[in-house]
Amino acid sequence: MSTITPPHTRWGLTLATAMGAAALVAVVLLAFLWPTVTSSVRNLPVIVTGNGPATATLTTQLEKSGAFTINSADDRAAALNAVETRDAYGAFVVADDGSGVEVVTASAASPVVVQIMNQAAATISQGLAQQGADAQASAVQAALTAGDLQALAAAAKPVPAPKVSLTDVAPLNPADPRGTGLALLGLPLAMGGMIGGVMISLVVTGFRRRLTAAAAYGVAGGLGLVGILQGWLGILSGPYLLNALAMGLGLFAIAITIVGLESLLGKPGIPVGAVLTMFIGNPISSLTSPKEFLPGPWGEIGQWFVPGATGTLLRDLSYFPDAAMGTHWLGLVAWSAAGIALAVLGRHRDEEAVHLPKTLEPSTSIAEAGTAPSLSNATA
């Protein structure tokens, strides 16, 4: 018995496949490394509050560093409110008498920013000490010039070094002291949503059944993942059901988007959804570093993709309950609605592709219609 050997692939297609695979690997590499390589410390919004020359000196030092965007507040309470509502990453509160500076941070917002602000605090302490020494030297020189011994004695007294204190208004959970768990949320979220979307696309047929499967997947996945992250690992805190709603809506948004793309485009829609989620949305989600570090508008754009919106929501629900969250909820709802709309369009496309024959006229004979069923077929 002879076997038939399939024809060999054409050399052109062979080489094109190899080059395409190499290009795809390059795209994957760029997608994950580009945000890290191009990010830089800049434009961090902080608050400076206080009066007097010490405040002016501090503002000048912070502006020279190039890392901060400086805003002002009326008092310490207003500065703390800006940090707690995530309008600022931190605050520098200068004492009224210029004797010290309180550096207010929120490690739950970004441990990276806390390190930057702590480094700034050390520089501030040195700068204020130098400012005091210069002021003292000027006072001594003026007293010597005037020959005022009493003023000279007063100016020569040791000047206490300005005190710099640190206050963390939103510390991380002891179970996640470095914020590693929060920073890595984007990858399992993106992969989880993709897995659900791919499985539903390949296994489930029918618009209503696919929609039900995606919704059930979102509910079960949200409750289960938050149960692990909050109840077991202690990475999240705050209201469990709201956290589960945010996680579940994120999973549903990714899954239904992939399902919708597959319904409309066929099998090529699956990799399109994967690229949107894994290679675009996840790298610019700004979960590992502040969104201000990304070049151009990419940090803000990343907050409108599902990984960025979901990760920021979970961070705010856990640590910043007073922060404005409407934009991120809206983003998840918009992706969910877009996925459902794509699935509806795909459903109608499939319906339009089916062409039913016209109903035969009563006068048309069976022979003319070419439908002469056998007795066995008719019985069946």
GROMACS .gro file of C-alpha atoms in nm:
model
  380
    1MET     CA    1   0.000   0.000   0.000
    2SER     CA    2   0.155   0.324  -0.112
    3THR     CA    3   0.140   0.644   0.088
    4ILE     CA    4   0.097   0.991  -0.052
    5THR     CA    5   0.361   1.239   0.061
    6PRO     CA    6   0.220   1.590   0.100
    7PRO     CA    7   0.389   1.852  -0.115
    8HIS     CA    8   0.667   2.055   0.043
    9THR     CA    9   0.600   2.412   0.145
   10ARG     CA   10   0.717   2.669  -0.104
   11TRP     CA   11   1.050   2.832  -0.017
   12GLY     CA   12   0.894   3.177  -0.032
   13LEU     CA   13   0.630   3.085   0.226
   14THR     CA   14   0.891   2.909   0.441
   15LEU     CA   15   1.113   3.217   0.460
   16ALA     CA   16   0.815   3.450   0.504
   17THR     CA   17   0.698   3.243   0.802
   18ALA     CA   18   1.040   3.262   0.963
   19MET     CA   19   1.066   3.639   0.909
   20GLY     CA   20   0.713   3.692   1.037
   21ALA     CA   21   0.785   3.496   1.353
   22ALA     CA   22   1.103   3.700   1.412
   23ALA     CA   23   0.911   4.024   1.363
   24LEU     CA   24   0.645   3.907   1.609
   25VAL     CA   25   0.909   3.832   1.873
   26ALA     CA   26   1.054   4.182   1.820
   27VAL     CA   27   0.710   4.336   1.870
   28VAL     CA   28   0.659   4.139   2.191
   29LEU     CA   29   1.001   4.251   2.317
   30LEU     CA   30   0.926   4.616   2.241
   31ALA     CA   31   0.580   4.595   2.398
   32PHE     CA   32   0.719   4.487   2.734
   33LEU     CA   33   1.050   4.676   2.743
   34TRP     CA   34   0.959   5.006   2.578
   35PRO     CA   35   0.763   5.151   2.874
   36THR     CA   36   1.048   5.068   3.113
   37VAL     CA   37   1.331   5.189   2.892
   38THR     CA   38   1.162   5.516   2.794
   39SER     CA   39   1.021   5.604   3.136
   40SER     CA   40   1.189   5.872   3.344
   41VAL     CA   41   1.128   6.054   3.670
   42ARG     CA   42   0.925   6.363   3.583
   43ASN     CA   43   0.603   6.557   3.634
   44LEU     CA   44   0.512   6.406   3.971
   45PRO     CA   45   0.238   6.630   4.117
   46VAL     CA   46   0.322   6.731   4.475
   47ILE     CA   47   0.199   6.996   4.717
   48VAL     CA   48   0.414   7.258   4.888
   49THR     CA   49   0.249   7.454   5.167
   50GLY     CA   50   0.388   7.707   5.412
   51ASN     CA   51   0.505   8.066   5.435
   52GLY     CA   52   0.835   8.246   5.460
   53PRO     CA   53   1.177   8.214   5.300
   54ALA     CA   54   1.207   7.844   5.385
   55THR     CA   55   0.909   7.767   5.161
   56ALA     CA   56   1.057   7.968   4.875
   57THR     CA   57   1.391   7.790   4.914
   58LEU     CA   58   1.220   7.451   4.920
   59THR     CA   59   1.017   7.529   4.608
   60THR     CA   60   1.329   7.636   4.423
   61GLN     CA   61   1.509   7.315   4.516
   62LEU     CA   62   1.220   7.098   4.403
   63GLU     CA   63   1.188   7.285   4.073
   64LYS     CA   64   1.558   7.242   4.001
   65SER     CA   65   1.531   6.865   4.044
   66GLY     CA   66   1.295   6.846   3.745
   67ALA     CA   67   1.106   6.553   3.901
   68PHE     CA   68   0.804   6.739   4.036
   69THR     CA   69   0.508   6.945   3.925
   70ILE     CA   70   0.452   7.176   4.219
   71ASN     CA   71   0.110   7.293   4.339
   72SER     CA   72   0.017   7.486   4.651
   73ALA     CA   73  -0.236   7.434   4.928
   74ASP     CA   74  -0.372   7.660   5.199
   75ASP     CA   75  -0.262   7.447   5.492
   76ARG     CA   76  -0.158   7.102   5.604
   77ALA     CA   77  -0.513   6.967   5.604
   78ALA     CA   78  -0.562   7.067   5.240
   79ALA     CA   79  -0.228   6.913   5.148
   80LEU     CA   80  -0.319   6.583   5.314
   81ASN     CA   81  -0.655   6.582   5.140
   82ALA     CA   82  -0.485   6.619   4.802
   83VAL     CA   83  -0.268   6.315   4.875
   84GLU     CA   84  -0.557   6.105   5.006
   85THR     CA   85  -0.771   6.182   4.700
   86ARG     CA   86  -0.476   6.109   4.467
   87ASP     CA   87  -0.459   6.461   4.330
   88ALA     CA   88  -0.094   6.455   4.440
   89TYR     CA   89   0.160   6.186   4.519
   90GLY     CA   90   0.288   6.368   4.825
   91ALA     CA   91   0.328   6.699   5.005
   92PHE     CA   92   0.597   6.912   5.168
   93VAL     CA   93   0.460   7.101   5.468
   94VAL     CA   94   0.691   7.376   5.589
   95ALA     CA   95   0.660   7.486   5.952
   96ASP     CA   96   0.547   7.844   6.001
   97ASP     CA   97   0.873   7.937   6.174
   98GLY     CA   98   1.082   7.756   5.911
   99SER     CA   99   1.220   7.516   6.172
  100GLY     CA  100   1.134   7.202   5.979
  101VAL     CA  101   0.956   7.029   5.695
  102GLU     CA  102   0.708   6.743   5.708
  103VAL     CA  103   0.726   6.517   5.402
  104VAL     CA  104   0.388   6.353   5.346
  105THR     CA  105   0.389   6.041   5.129
  106ALA     CA  106   0.153   5.759   5.030
  107SER     CA  107   0.343   5.436   4.972
  108ALA     CA  108   0.025   5.265   4.846
  109ALA     CA  109   0.016   5.509   4.554
  110SER     CA  110   0.370   5.427   4.445
  111PRO     CA  111   0.665   5.295   4.648
  112VAL     CA  112   0.890   5.438   4.374
  113VAL     CA  113   0.764   5.790   4.446
  114VAL     CA  114   0.819   5.741   4.819
  115GLN     CA  115   1.185   5.665   4.752
  116ILE     CA  116   1.215   5.974   4.533
  117MET     CA  117   1.055   6.194   4.798
  118ASN     CA  118   1.274   6.050   5.072
  119GLN     CA  119   1.580   6.136   4.864
  120ALA     CA  120   1.437   6.484   4.815
  121ALA     CA  121   1.388   6.512   5.190
  122ALA     CA  122   1.757   6.448   5.250
  123THR     CA  123   1.847   6.716   4.997
  124ILE     CA  124   1.597   6.954   5.156
  125SER     CA  125   1.751   6.902   5.499
  126GLN     CA  126   2.094   6.986   5.365
  127GLY     CA  127   1.961   7.287   5.178
  128LEU     CA  128   1.779   7.429   5.480
  129ALA     CA  129   2.084   7.370   5.699
  130GLN     CA  130   2.300   7.556   5.448
  131GLN     CA  131   2.044   7.834   5.432
  132GLY     CA  132   2.057   7.867   5.812
  133ALA     CA  133   2.436   7.868   5.813
  134ASP     CA  134   2.446   8.137   5.545
  135ALA     CA  135   2.193   8.348   5.736
  136GLN     CA  136   2.397   8.311   6.052
  137ALA     CA  137   2.718   8.407   5.874
  138SER     CA  138   2.550   8.717   5.732
  139ALA     CA  139   2.423   8.815   6.078
  140VAL     CA  140   2.770   8.771   6.230
  141GLN     CA  141   2.929   8.977   5.953
  142ALA     CA  142   2.673   9.254   5.998
  143ALA     CA  143   2.731   9.260   6.374
  144LEU     CA  144   3.107   9.278   6.327
  145THR     CA  145   3.073   9.559   6.077
  146ALA     CA  146   2.847   9.751   6.313
  147GLY     CA  147   3.064   9.672   6.615
  148ASP     CA  148   2.756   9.553   6.803
  149LEU     CA  149   2.883   9.298   7.054
  150GLN     CA  150   2.536   9.211   7.179
  151ALA     CA  151   2.413   9.137   6.828
  152LEU     CA  152   2.734   8.944   6.760
  153ALA     CA  153   2.674   8.723   7.064
  154ALA     CA  154   2.319   8.655   6.958
  155ALA     CA  155   2.419   8.576   6.600
  156ALA     CA  156   2.699   8.343   6.712
  157LYS     CA  157   2.466   8.113   6.906
  158PRO     CA  158   2.436   7.762   6.753
  159VAL     CA  159   2.142   7.734   6.514
  160PRO     CA  160   1.951   7.406   6.548
  161ALA     CA  161   1.937   7.204   6.229
  162PRO     CA  162   1.594   7.209   6.067
  163LYS     CA  163   1.394   6.895   6.135
  164VAL     CA  164   1.263   6.687   5.844
  165SER     CA  165   0.993   6.437   5.940
  166LEU     CA  166   0.821   6.171   5.727
  167THR     CA  167   0.450   6.084   5.735
  168ASP     CA  168   0.294   5.802   5.532
  169VAL     CA  169  -0.081   5.864   5.507
  170ALA     CA  170  -0.153   5.547   5.304
  171PRO     CA  171   0.090   5.269   5.401
  172LEU     CA  172   0.084   4.936   5.221
  173ASN     CA  173  -0.050   4.623   5.383
  174PRO     CA  174   0.206   4.435   5.594
  175ALA     CA  175   0.149   4.132   5.370
  176ASP     CA  176   0.269   4.335   5.069
  177PRO     CA  177   0.515   4.587   5.215
  178ARG     CA  178   0.683   4.666   4.882
  179GLY     CA  179   0.367   4.681   4.672
  180THR     CA  180   0.486   4.394   4.454
  181GLY     CA  181   0.144   4.228   4.448
  182LEU     CA  182  -0.030   4.544   4.332
  183ALA     CA  183   0.235   4.605   4.067
  184LEU     CA  184   0.191   4.257   3.920
  185LEU     CA  185  -0.189   4.260   3.905
  186GLY     CA  186  -0.199   4.357   3.539
  187LEU     CA  187  -0.044   4.040   3.400
  188PRO     CA  188  -0.277   3.781   3.562
  189LEU     CA  189  -0.572   4.006   3.488
  190ALA     CA  190  -0.482   4.034   3.119
  191MET     CA  191  -0.404   3.664   3.086
  192GLY     CA  192  -0.714   3.565   3.280
  193GLY     CA  193  -0.941   3.775   3.063
  194MET     CA  194  -0.776   3.637   2.750
  195ILE     CA  195  -0.812   3.276   2.864
  196GLY     CA  196  -1.182   3.325   2.934
  197GLY     CA  197  -1.242   3.501   2.604
  198VAL     CA  198  -1.056   3.240   2.398
  199MET     CA  199  -1.227   2.945   2.567
  200ILE     CA  200  -1.574   3.095   2.525
  201SER     CA  201  -1.501   3.184   2.162
  202LEU     CA  202  -1.389   2.829   2.079
  203VAL     CA  203  -1.636   2.626   2.285
  204VAL     CA  204  -1.961   2.824   2.316
  205THR     CA  205  -2.186   2.911   2.023
  206GLY     CA  206  -2.486   3.139   2.020
  207PHE     CA  207  -2.492   3.506   2.113
  208ARG     CA  208  -2.694   3.471   2.432
  209ARG     CA  209  -2.498   3.171   2.551
  210ARG     CA  210  -2.167   3.347   2.488
  211LEU     CA  211  -2.285   3.658   2.671
  212THR     CA  212  -2.407   3.448   2.964
  213ALA     CA  213  -2.079   3.256   2.975
  214ALA     CA  214  -1.872   3.576   2.975
  215ALA     CA  215  -2.089   3.726   3.251
  216ALA     CA  216  -2.070   3.411   3.462
  217TYR     CA  217  -1.694   3.400   3.408
  218GLY     CA  218  -1.661   3.761   3.524
  219VAL     CA  219  -1.864   3.699   3.840
  220ALA     CA  220  -1.688   3.376   3.933
  221GLY     CA  221  -1.344   3.508   3.841
  222GLY     CA  222  -1.393   3.833   4.032
  223LEU     CA  223  -1.508   3.661   4.349
  224GLY     CA  224  -1.238   3.395   4.325
  225LEU     CA  225  -0.940   3.613   4.239
  226VAL     CA  226  -1.022   3.877   4.499
  227GLY     CA  227  -1.079   3.599   4.750
  228ILE     CA  228  -0.719   3.490   4.688
  229LEU     CA  229  -0.570   3.840   4.670
  230GLN     CA  230  -0.756   3.980   4.970
  231GLY     CA  231  -0.862   3.687   5.185
  232TRP     CA  232  -0.553   3.470   5.146
  233LEU     CA  233  -0.255   3.679   5.035
  234GLY     CA  234  -0.362   4.007   5.198
  235ILE     CA  235  -0.258   4.217   4.897
  236LEU     CA  236  -0.591   4.400   4.870
  237SER     CA  237  -0.802   4.557   5.143
  238GLY     CA  238  -1.123   4.755   5.164
  239PRO     CA  239  -1.472   4.637   5.060
  240TYR     CA  240  -1.450   4.281   4.928
  241LEU     CA  241  -1.758   4.297   4.708
  242LEU     CA  242  -1.651   4.623   4.541
  243ASN     CA  243  -1.307   4.477   4.476
  244ALA     CA  244  -1.471   4.166   4.331
  245LEU     CA  245  -1.696   4.384   4.113
  246ALA     CA  246  -1.394   4.575   3.976
  247MET     CA  247  -1.198   4.256   3.910
  248GLY     CA  248  -1.498   4.077   3.761
  249LEU     CA  249  -1.585   4.369   3.535
  250GLY     CA  250  -1.225   4.378   3.412
  251LEU     CA  251  -1.228   4.006   3.332
  252PHE     CA  252  -1.565   4.038   3.160
  253ALA     CA  253  -1.453   4.340   2.955
  254ILE     CA  254  -1.148   4.155   2.819
  255ALA     CA  255  -1.334   3.829   2.759
  256ILE     CA  256  -1.637   3.983   2.585
  257THR     CA  257  -1.410   4.201   2.369
  258ILE     CA  258  -1.228   3.890   2.243
  259VAL     CA  259  -1.560   3.710   2.196
  260GLY     CA  260  -1.698   4.006   2.003
  261LEU     CA  261  -1.392   4.032   1.780
  262GLU     CA  262  -1.405   3.660   1.707
  263SER     CA  263  -1.776   3.686   1.625
  264LEU     CA  264  -1.714   3.970   1.381
  265LEU     CA  265  -1.378   3.874   1.228
  266GLY     CA  266  -1.368   3.501   1.280
  267LYS     CA  267  -1.061   3.329   1.423
  268PRO     CA  268  -0.829   3.626   1.342
  269GLY     CA  269  -1.030   3.828   1.595
  270ILE     CA  270  -0.878   3.627   1.881
  271PRO     CA  271  -0.518   3.746   1.829
  272VAL     CA  272  -0.645   4.100   1.771
  273GLY     CA  273  -0.803   4.095   2.116
  274ALA     CA  274  -0.488   3.944   2.266
  275VAL     CA  275  -0.271   4.219   2.116
  276LEU     CA  276  -0.502   4.491   2.248
  277THR     CA  277  -0.492   4.345   2.597
  278MET     CA  278  -0.148   4.193   2.646
  279PHE     CA  279   0.080   4.389   2.417
  280ILE     CA  280  -0.083   4.734   2.433
  281GLY     CA  281  -0.301   4.766   2.742
  282ASN     CA  282  -0.082   4.585   2.993
  283PRO     CA  283   0.256   4.754   2.923
  284ILE     CA  284   0.107   5.105   2.954
  285SER     CA  285  -0.114   5.025   3.254
  286SER     CA  286   0.128   5.212   3.487
  287LEU     CA  287   0.085   4.956   3.764
  288THR     CA  288   0.458   4.928   3.832
  289SER     CA  289   0.541   5.300   3.812
  290PRO     CA  290   0.349   5.630   3.796
  291LYS     CA  291   0.171   5.711   3.472
  292GLU     CA  292   0.361   6.041   3.459
  293PHE     CA  293   0.683   5.851   3.392
  294LEU     CA  294   0.568   5.731   3.049
  295PRO     CA  295   0.647   5.958   2.753
  296GLY     CA  296   0.378   6.177   2.604
  297PRO     CA  297   0.016   6.089   2.670
  298TRP     CA  298   0.072   5.713   2.699
  299GLY     CA  299   0.028   5.709   3.075
  300GLU     CA  300  -0.318   5.865   3.050
  301ILE     CA  301  -0.409   5.647   2.753
  302GLY     CA  302  -0.313   5.337   2.949
  303GLN     CA  303  -0.572   5.424   3.214
  304TRP     CA  304  -0.845   5.376   2.954
  305PHE     CA  305  -0.740   5.019   2.874
  306VAL     CA  306  -0.878   4.740   3.088
  307PRO     CA  307  -0.556   4.644   3.278
  308GLY     CA  308  -0.482   5.005   3.374
  309ALA     CA  309  -0.840   5.091   3.471
  310THR     CA  310  -0.888   4.774   3.674
  311GLY     CA  311  -0.552   4.793   3.850
  312THR     CA  312  -0.600   5.157   3.945
  313LEU     CA  313  -0.954   5.085   4.067
  314LEU     CA  314  -0.833   4.804   4.293
  315ARG     CA  315  -0.556   5.026   4.430
  316ASP     CA  316  -0.797   5.311   4.502
  317LEU     CA  317  -1.063   5.087   4.657
  318SER     CA  318  -0.802   4.936   4.886
  319TYR     CA  319  -0.613   5.246   4.994
  320PHE     CA  320  -0.775   5.566   4.861
  321PRO     CA  321  -1.152   5.544   4.916
  322ASP     CA  322  -1.185   5.922   4.875
  323ALA     CA  323  -1.025   5.926   4.530
  324ALA     CA  324  -1.233   5.991   4.218
  325MET     CA  325  -1.296   5.656   4.049
  326GLY     CA  326  -1.571   5.737   3.800
  327THR     CA  327  -1.339   5.751   3.499
  328HIS     CA  328  -1.206   5.400   3.558
  329TRP     CA  329  -1.554   5.251   3.612
  330LEU     CA  330  -1.662   5.425   3.292
  331GLY     CA  331  -1.366   5.281   3.101
  332LEU     CA  332  -1.453   4.924   3.202
  333VAL     CA  333  -1.819   4.975   3.115
  334ALA     CA  334  -1.721   5.120   2.777
  335TRP     CA  335  -1.501   4.820   2.690
  336SER     CA  336  -1.778   4.583   2.800
  337ALA     CA  337  -2.034   4.764   2.588
  338ALA     CA  338  -1.798   4.766   2.289
  339GLY     CA  339  -1.745   4.391   2.320
  340ILE     CA  340  -2.119   4.326   2.335
  341ALA     CA  341  -2.173   4.551   2.032
  342LEU     CA  342  -1.908   4.361   1.836
  343ALA     CA  343  -2.076   4.032   1.926
  344VAL     CA  344  -2.412   4.169   1.810
  345LEU     CA  345  -2.260   4.284   1.480
  346GLY     CA  346  -2.098   3.945   1.434
  347ARG     CA  347  -2.428   3.774   1.499
  348HIS     CA  348  -2.602   3.981   1.232
  349ARG     CA  349  -2.316   3.916   0.991
  350ASP     CA  350  -2.365   3.542   1.030
  351GLU     CA  351  -2.740   3.579   0.980
  352GLU     CA  352  -2.691   3.779   0.660
  353ALA     CA  353  -2.454   3.514   0.526
  354VAL     CA  354  -2.735   3.256   0.528
  355HIS     CA  355  -2.948   3.280   0.211
  356LEU     CA  356  -3.269   3.080   0.230
  357PRO     CA  357  -3.438   2.975  -0.096
  358LYS     CA  358  -3.757   3.154  -0.188
  359THR     CA  359  -4.084   2.981  -0.109
  360LEU     CA  360  -4.203   2.784  -0.406
  361GLU     CA  361  -4.514   2.901  -0.585
  362PRO     CA  362  -4.808   2.663  -0.562
  363SER     CA  363  -4.800   2.619  -0.941
  364THR     CA  364  -4.438   2.507  -0.937
  365SER     CA  365  -4.409   2.135  -0.968
  366ILE     CA  366  -4.181   1.920  -0.760
  367ALA     CA  367  -3.990   1.815  -1.066
  368GLU     CA  368  -3.929   2.179  -1.165
  369ALA     CA  369  -3.806   2.260  -0.817
  370GLY     CA  370  -3.565   1.974  -0.823
  371THR     CA  371  -3.693   1.849  -0.488
  372ALA     CA  372  -3.817   1.501  -0.536
  373PRO     CA  373  -3.778   1.351  -0.190
  374SER     CA  374  -3.770   0.978  -0.151
  375LEU     CA  375  -4.018   0.804   0.072
  376SER     CA  376  -3.750   0.724   0.322
  377ASN     CA  377  -3.635   1.090   0.340
  378ALA     CA  378  -3.988   1.212   0.382
  379THR     CA  379  -4.049   0.967   0.661
  380ALA     CA  380  -3.725   1.071   0.828
   0.00000   0.00000   0.00000
